[in-house]
Coordinates of C-alpha atoms in Angstrom, one line a residue:
Chain A
X878 CA 19.1 342.0 171.8
X879 CA 18.1 341.3 168.2
X880 CA 16.7 337.8 167.4
X881 CA 16.8 336.2 164.0
X882 CA 14.8 333.2 163.0
X883 CA 16.6 329.8 162.7
X884 CA 16.0 329.5 158.9
X885 CA 17.8 332.8 158.4
X886 CA 20.6 331.8 160.7
X887 CA 21.2 328.6 158.8
X888 CA 20.9 330.3 155.4
X889 CA 23.5 333.0 156.4
X890 CA 25.8 330.2 157.8
X891 CA 25.5 328.2 154.5
X892 CA 26.2 331.2 152.3
X893 CA 29.2 332.2 154.5
X894 CA 30.6 328.6 154.5
X895 CA 30.4 328.4 150.7
X896 CA 32.2 331.8 150.3
X897 CA 35.0 330.8 152.7
X898 CA 38.2 328.9 152.0
X899 CA 37.4 325.2 152.6
X900 CA 40.1 324.9 155.3
X901 CA 38.7 327.8 157.4
X902 CA 37.2 326.8 160.7
X903 CA 33.9 328.6 161.1
X904 CA 31.9 329.1 164.3
X905 CA 29.1 331.6 165.1
X906 CA 26.5 331.9 167.7
X907 CA 23.3 334.0 168.0
X908 CA 21.0 334.7 170.9
X909 CA 17.6 332.9 170.7
X910 CA 14.4 332.8 172.7
X911 CA 13.8 329.9 175.0
X912 CA 10.9 328.9 172.8
X913 CA 13.5 328.2 170.0
X914 CA 15.5 325.8 172.1
X915 CA 14.8 322.0 172.1
X916 CA 12.2 321.1 174.7
X917 CA 14.4 318.5 176.3
X918 CA 17.1 321.2 176.8
X919 CA 14.6 323.6 178.3
X920 CA 13.3 321.0 180.7
X921 CA 16.8 320.2 181.8
X922 CA 17.5 323.8 182.6
X923 CA 14.2 324.2 184.4
X924 CA 15.2 321.3 186.7
X925 CA 18.6 323.0 187.3
X926 CA 17.1 325.7 189.7
X927 CA 19.0 328.7 188.3
X928 CA 18.8 331.9 190.4
X929 CA 18.9 334.2 187.4
X930 CA 17.3 334.4 184.0
X931 CA 18.9 331.9 181.6
X932 CA 20.1 333.1 178.2
X933 CA 19.9 330.8 175.2
X934 CA 22.2 330.7 172.2
X935 CA 22.3 328.6 169.0
X936 CA 25.7 327.8 167.7
X937 CA 26.7 326.7 164.2
X938 CA 30.2 325.3 163.6
X939 CA 32.1 322.7 161.7
X940 CA 30.8 320.2 164.4
X941 CA 27.2 321.0 163.5
X942 CA 24.3 322.6 165.3
X943 CA 24.3 323.0 169.1
X944 CA 22.6 325.0 171.8
X945 CA 23.9 326.7 174.8
X946 CA 22.3 327.9 178.0
X947 CA 24.0 330.4 180.4
X948 CA 22.8 331.3 183.8
X949 CA 23.9 332.0 187.4
X950 CA 23.4 329.7 190.3
X951 CA 24.7 330.3 193.8
X952 CA 26.8 333.2 192.4
X953 CA 28.6 331.1 189.8
X954 CA 28.1 331.3 186.1
X955 CA 27.1 328.1 184.4
X956 CA 27.2 327.2 180.7
X957 CA 25.4 324.1 179.5
X958 CA 25.9 322.9 176.0
X959 CA 23.2 320.7 174.3
X960 CA 23.3 318.8 171.0
X961 CA 20.8 319.6 168.2
X962 CA 18.0 317.4 169.8
X963 CA 18.5 318.8 173.3
X964 CA 20.7 316.3 175.1
X965 CA 23.3 317.8 177.3
X966 CA 26.9 317.5 176.1
X967 CA 28.8 319.2 179.0
X968 CA 28.5 321.7 181.8
X969 CA 31.0 324.4 182.4
X970 CA 31.2 326.4 185.6
X971 CA 33.3 329.6 185.8
X972 CA 35.2 329.8 189.0
X973 CA 38.2 331.7 190.4
X974 CA 41.4 329.9 190.2
X975 CA 42.2 330.6 193.8
X976 CA 38.9 328.8 194.8
X977 CA 40.1 325.5 193.4
X978 CA 41.5 323.0 195.9
X979 CA 45.1 323.8 196.7
X980 CA 46.3 320.5 195.4
X981 CA 44.6 321.1 192.1
X982 CA 46.0 324.7 191.9
X983 CA 49.5 323.2 192.4
X984 CA 49.0 320.5 189.7
X985 CA 47.7 323.1 187.1
X986 CA 50.4 325.6 187.9
X987 CA 53.1 322.9 187.6
X988 CA 51.7 321.8 184.2
X989 CA 51.5 325.4 182.9
X990 CA 55.0 326.2 184.1
X991 CA 56.3 323.3 182.0
X992 CA 54.8 324.8 178.9
X993 CA 54.9 328.5 179.3
X994 CA 57.8 330.8 180.2
X995 CA 55.4 333.1 181.9
X996 CA 51.6 333.2 182.1
X997 CA 48.7 335.0 183.6
X998 CA 45.4 333.2 184.1
X999 CA 42.4 335.1 182.9
X1000 CA 39.6 332.6 183.3
X1001 CA 39.1 329.3 184.9
X1002 CA 36.2 326.9 184.2
X1003 CA 35.4 323.4 185.5
X1004 CA 34.0 321.2 182.8
X1005 CA 31.8 318.2 183.5
X1006 CA 30.9 315.5 181.0
X1007 CA 28.8 312.5 181.5
X1008 CA 25.3 311.0 181.0
X1009 CA 22.3 313.4 181.0
X1010 CA 21.2 312.1 184.4
X1011 CA 24.7 312.5 185.8
X1012 CA 25.0 316.0 184.5
X1013 CA 21.6 317.0 185.9
X1014 CA 22.5 315.7 189.4
X1015 CA 25.8 317.6 189.2
X1016 CA 23.9 320.7 188.3
X1017 CA 21.4 320.3 191.1
X1018 CA 23.7 319.0 193.9
X1019 CA 27.2 319.4 192.7
X1020 CA 27.8 315.7 193.1
X1021 CA 26.5 312.3 191.8
X1022 CA 27.0 308.7 192.3
X1023 CA 26.9 308.1 188.5
X1024 CA 30.0 308.1 186.4
X1025 CA 31.2 311.5 185.2
X1026 CA 34.4 313.2 184.1
X1027 CA 36.0 316.5 185.2
X1028 CA 38.4 318.7 183.3
X1029 CA 39.7 322.2 183.9
X1030 CA 39.6 324.8 181.1
X1031 CA 42.1 327.6 181.7
X1032 CA 42.3 330.7 179.5
X1033 CA 45.5 332.5 179.9
X1034 CA 47.9 335.0 178.5
X1035 CA 51.2 333.1 178.1
X1036 CA 54.6 333.5 176.6
X1037 CA 56.3 330.8 174.5
X1038 CA 59.5 331.3 172.6
X1039 CA 59.5 335.0 173.7
X1040 CA 56.1 335.5 172.0
X1041 CA 53.0 336.3 174.0
X1042 CA 49.6 335.1 173.0
X1043 CA 46.3 333.9 174.5
X1044 CA 45.7 330.2 175.0
X1045 CA 42.9 327.9 176.1
X1046 CA 44.4 324.9 178.0
X1047 CA 42.4 321.8 178.9
X1048 CA 43.8 319.9 181.9
X1049 CA 42.6 316.7 183.6
X1050 CA 42.3 316.2 187.4
X1051 CA 45.8 314.6 187.5
X1052 CA 47.2 317.9 186.1
X1053 CA 48.0 316.4 182.7
X1054 CA 47.4 318.8 179.8
X1055 CA 44.8 317.3 177.4
X1056 CA 44.9 320.1 174.8
X1057 CA 46.3 323.6 174.2
X1058 CA 44.6 325.9 171.6
X1059 CA 45.8 329.3 170.6
X1060 CA 43.1 331.9 170.8
X1061 CA 43.1 334.2 167.8
X1062 CA 41.7 337.5 168.8
X1063 CA 39.6 339.3 166.3
X1064 CA 41.0 342.5 164.8
X1065 CA 39.5 345.5 166.5
X1066 CA 40.6 348.5 164.5
X1067 CA 37.2 350.2 165.1
X1068 CA 38.1 350.2 168.8
X1069 CA 41.8 350.9 168.7
X1070 CA 42.0 353.7 166.1
Chain B
X998 CA 31.8 348.8 188.8
X999 CA 34.8 351.1 187.9
X1000 CA 34.6 350.1 184.3
X1001 CA 31.0 351.3 184.0
X1002 CA 31.9 354.6 185.7
X1003 CA 34.8 355.1 183.3
X1004 CA 32.6 354.5 180.3
X1005 CA 29.4 356.2 181.3
X1006 CA 29.8 358.2 184.5
X1007 CA 32.8 360.3 184.1
X1008 CA 32.1 362.6 181.2
X1009 CA 32.4 366.2 182.5
X1010 CA 29.4 368.2 181.4
X1011 CA 29.9 371.7 182.5
X1012 CA 26.8 373.7 182.1
X1013 CA 28.0 376.9 180.3
X1014 CA 25.6 379.7 181.0
X1015 CA 27.8 382.4 179.4
X1016 CA 27.0 383.9 176.0
X1017 CA 30.5 383.0 174.9
X1018 CA 29.9 379.4 173.8
X1019 CA 30.0 378.0 170.3
X1020 CA 27.8 375.2 168.9
X1021 CA 28.9 373.3 165.8
X1022 CA 26.9 370.5 164.1
X1023 CA 28.3 368.7 161.2
X1024 CA 29.4 365.4 159.6
X1025 CA 32.5 363.4 160.0
X1026 CA 32.9 360.7 157.3
X1027 CA 35.9 358.4 157.7
X1028 CA 37.5 355.5 155.8
X1029 CA 40.0 353.5 157.8
X1030 CA 42.3 351.0 156.0
X1031 CA 44.2 348.4 157.8
X1032 CA 46.8 345.9 156.6
X1033 CA 49.1 343.4 158.5
X1034 CA 52.8 343.7 157.6
X1035 CA 53.6 340.4 159.4
X1036 CA 52.6 338.6 162.6
X1037 CA 53.3 341.5 164.9
X1038 CA 53.4 344.7 162.8
X1039 CA 50.4 346.4 161.2
X1040 CA 49.8 349.6 159.3
X1041 CA 46.6 351.6 159.6
X1042 CA 45.7 354.5 157.2
X1043 CA 42.8 356.8 157.6
X1044 CA 41.2 359.6 155.6
X1045 CA 38.7 361.7 157.5
X1046 CA 36.8 364.8 156.5
X1047 CA 34.8 367.3 158.5
X1048 CA 31.9 369.5 157.3
X1049 CA 30.2 372.0 159.4
X1050 CA 26.5 372.3 158.7
X1051 CA 25.6 374.7 161.5
X1052 CA 27.9 376.9 163.6
X1053 CA 26.3 379.2 166.1
X1054 CA 28.7 381.5 167.9
X1055 CA 26.3 384.1 169.4
X1056 CA 25.7 386.6 166.7
X1057 CA 27.5 384.6 164.0
X1058 CA 25.8 381.8 162.3
X1059 CA 27.2 379.7 159.5
X1060 CA 25.4 377.2 157.3
X1061 CA 27.6 374.7 155.6
X1062 CA 31.3 375.1 155.6
X1063 CA 33.9 372.6 154.6
X1064 CA 36.4 372.5 157.5
X1065 CA 39.2 370.1 156.8
X1066 CA 40.5 366.7 155.6
X1067 CA 42.9 364.5 157.6
X1068 CA 45.2 361.9 156.1
X1069 CA 46.9 359.7 158.7
X1070 CA 49.0 356.6 158.9
X1071 CA 50.0 354.7 162.0
X1072 CA 52.2 351.7 162.3
X1073 CA 51.6 349.5 165.3
X1074 CA 53.3 346.5 166.8
X1075 CA 51.7 343.8 169.0
X1076 CA 53.6 344.1 172.3
X1077 CA 51.5 341.7 174.4
X1078 CA 48.7 339.2 174.0
X1079 CA 46.2 342.0 174.1
X1080 CA 48.1 345.2 173.6
X1081 CA 49.8 347.2 170.8
X1082 CA 52.0 350.2 170.6
X1083 CA 52.5 352.5 167.6
X1084 CA 53.5 355.8 166.1
X1085 CA 52.3 357.7 163.1
X1086 CA 51.8 360.9 161.2
X1087 CA 48.8 363.0 160.3
X1088 CA 48.5 365.7 157.7
X1089 CA 45.6 368.1 158.1
X1090 CA 44.5 369.9 155.0
X1091 CA 42.4 373.0 155.8
X1092 CA 41.6 376.2 154.0
X1093 CA 43.2 378.3 156.7
X1094 CA 46.5 376.4 156.6
X1095 CA 47.8 372.8 156.8
X1096 CA 49.0 371.2 160.0
X1097 CA 51.4 368.3 160.7
X1098 CA 50.7 366.0 163.7
X1099 CA 53.0 363.3 165.1
X1100 CA 51.1 360.6 167.0
X1101 CA 52.2 358.0 169.6
X1102 CA 49.8 355.5 171.0
X1103 CA 49.4 352.4 173.3
X1104 CA 46.2 350.4 173.3
X1105 CA 45.2 347.4 175.3
X1106 CA 42.1 345.4 176.1
X1107 CA 40.8 344.5 179.6
X1108 CA 38.0 342.4 181.1
X1109 CA 38.4 339.2 179.0
X1110 CA 35.5 336.9 179.6
X1111 CA 33.4 339.6 181.3
X1112 CA 30.1 341.0 180.2
X1113 CA 31.6 344.3 178.9
X1114 CA 35.3 343.9 177.8
X1115 CA 36.9 347.3 177.2
X1116 CA 39.5 348.7 174.8
X1117 CA 41.8 351.4 176.2
X1118 CA 43.9 353.8 174.2
X1119 CA 46.5 356.1 175.7
X1120 CA 48.1 358.5 173.1
X1121 CA 50.0 361.7 172.7
X1122 CA 50.4 363.9 169.8
X1123 CA 52.3 367.0 168.7
X1124 CA 50.7 369.4 166.2
X1125 CA 52.7 371.9 164.2
X1126 CA 51.1 374.8 162.3
X1127 CA 52.8 377.5 160.3
X1128 CA 51.2 380.4 162.0
X1129 CA 50.8 379.3 165.6
X1130 CA 52.9 377.6 168.4
X1131 CA 53.0 373.9 168.6
X1132 CA 50.2 372.1 170.4
X1133 CA 50.9 369.1 172.6
X1134 CA 48.1 366.7 173.7
X1135 CA 47.7 363.7 176.0
X1136 CA 44.7 361.5 175.5
X1137 CA 42.9 358.6 177.1
X1138 CA 40.0 356.8 175.5
X1139 CA 37.9 353.9 176.6
X1140 CA 35.7 352.1 174.2
X1141 CA 33.2 349.2 174.4
X1142 CA 31.6 347.0 171.8
X1143 CA 28.2 345.5 172.6
X1144 CA 27.1 342.7 170.3
X1145 CA 23.4 342.7 169.6
X1146 CA 22.9 339.2 168.4
X1147 CA 24.9 336.9 170.7
X1148 CA 27.8 336.7 173.2
X1149 CA 30.4 337.7 170.6
X1150 CA 30.3 339.7 167.4
X1151 CA 30.2 337.6 164.2
X1152 CA 30.0 338.5 160.5
X1153 CA 26.6 339.7 159.5
X1154 CA 25.7 340.9 163.0
X1155 CA 25.0 344.4 164.4
X1156 CA 26.6 346.0 167.4
X1157 CA 26.7 349.1 169.4
X1158 CA 29.8 351.0 170.2
X1159 CA 30.2 353.5 173.1
X1160 CA 33.3 355.5 173.9
X1161 CA 34.6 358.2 176.1
X1162 CA 37.8 360.2 175.7
X1163 CA 39.6 362.9 177.6
X1164 CA 42.1 365.1 175.8
X1165 CA 44.5 367.5 177.7
X1166 CA 46.1 370.1 175.5
X1167 CA 48.9 372.5 175.9
X1168 CA 49.3 375.3 173.4
X1169 CA 52.0 377.8 174.4
X1170 CA 51.0 378.7 178.0
X1171 CA 47.3 377.9 177.4
X1172 CA 45.9 374.6 178.8
X1173 CA 42.6 373.0 177.9
X1174 CA 40.7 369.8 178.6
X1175 CA 38.3 368.3 176.0
X1176 CA 35.9 365.5 176.5
X1177 CA 34.3 363.4 173.8
X1178 CA 31.5 360.9 173.9
X1179 CA 30.8 358.5 171.0
X1180 CA 27.7 356.4 170.5
X1181 CA 27.5 354.4 167.3
X1182 CA 25.7 351.5 165.7
X1183 CA 27.6 349.2 163.4
X1184 CA 27.5 346.2 161.2
X1185 CA 30.2 343.6 160.9
X1186 CA 29.9 342.9 157.2
X1187 CA 32.8 340.4 157.4
X1188 CA 35.7 339.7 159.7
X1189 CA 37.6 342.4 157.7
X1190 CA 35.0 345.0 157.1
X1191 CA 32.9 347.0 159.5
X1192 CA 30.5 349.9 158.9
X1193 CA 29.4 352.3 161.6
X1194 CA 27.2 355.4 162.0
X1195 CA 26.7 357.4 165.1
X1196 CA 27.1 360.7 167.0
X1197 CA 30.4 362.1 168.4
X1198 CA 29.8 364.8 170.9
X1199 CA 32.8 367.0 171.9
X1200 CA 33.0 369.6 174.6
X1201 CA 36.1 371.7 175.0
X1202 CA 37.3 374.6 177.2
X1203 CA 36.5 372.9 180.4
X1204 CA 39.1 375.0 182.2
X1205 CA 37.7 378.2 180.9
X1206 CA 37.6 380.3 177.7
X1207 CA 35.1 380.0 174.9
X1208 CA 33.3 376.7 175.3
X1209 CA 32.7 374.7 172.1
X1210 CA 30.0 372.1 171.8
X1211 CA 30.5 369.9 168.8
X1212 CA 27.9 367.4 167.5
X1213 CA 29.3 365.3 164.7
X1214 CA 27.4 362.7 162.7
X1215 CA 29.9 360.0 162.0
X1216 CA 29.9 357.6 159.1
X1217 CA 32.8 355.2 159.2
X1218 CA 34.1 352.3 157.2
X1219 CA 36.8 350.1 158.6
X1220 CA 38.3 348.0 155.8
X1221 CA 40.9 345.3 156.1
X1222 CA 43.3 344.7 153.2

């Protein structure tokens, strides 16, 4: 893995932003060392008791600078996003759709069927948002008495108006769709030809 | 586990101990141009040349020989969220006679969200030369892109590319199987332009006959219009 210093990352991002159309959404991430992540974020992860080595990433986008930590715990892949000063924003846990409670599977399927003619789920993530203390307890124990919110992020291949594309759908626990975003896949001529 | 076996474990390396094997080493520069026609159709044009720097066929040794230039164009249509189908034509210009090739291909991606998503290509082609019978081939290739600076490949970042291809050929009543392994390093200069360099190893005559080992140093540019 190649590491680049943060000043170069920000410089490259700035140059690219200037060179792009003002209406283009831009987002890029690079792998960083743990020593380059905010100390509060590192401490949060250390208290999370991950079973595998945690990988750190720095992400620049139109929303600003953020950090992401990815690691495995109890066989599940966790992704924790932090703001620029190291406060946790959300936790995402990748699960199998069939491992969700049956009532939740039914609610999600019902919502997706109302939007897509056909669909195939490719990835399911449970997203937790809340206070840093709540997120830490959720990470450590899977539950907390503090206030927190759950959403389900579903990545699928779906058909609408006889056109098939990839989508990211955010659904709340009642099954209501919060947001649908089309995933634009990067061109891969160097792999296809 | 199967995806890793496909990519790295299945290349058939037959140790050829006979004196009837040929070794060729050379360069394979390529420029690939791609342009969308609309939301679902795309055209891809390629110019590729091959130069042999060393050819060792027992007693016969050749140092530097221009072999051929290929001009190809393929039109593809997106048929799924992660798959395309297409057809095209290739003109091979060579000192020993030109060849015409008709190509059909289907490509798709698998393993979304996994550590190593793969790109698959299944293709067939028919090659017509003036002096020989037509050759028909069926090919399967699997390719992987490994970002070196993050989870996904972004502009300004380097990557590795690894691929493995099997080509079954039928020429008259002669059948052959060729395997190819590609290892390359690349730079995504922008979302539309990529540059790569690497080694393409090819081994043919797996079913018998004169075995040919080809080691080609590839220099490729993929440009979007």
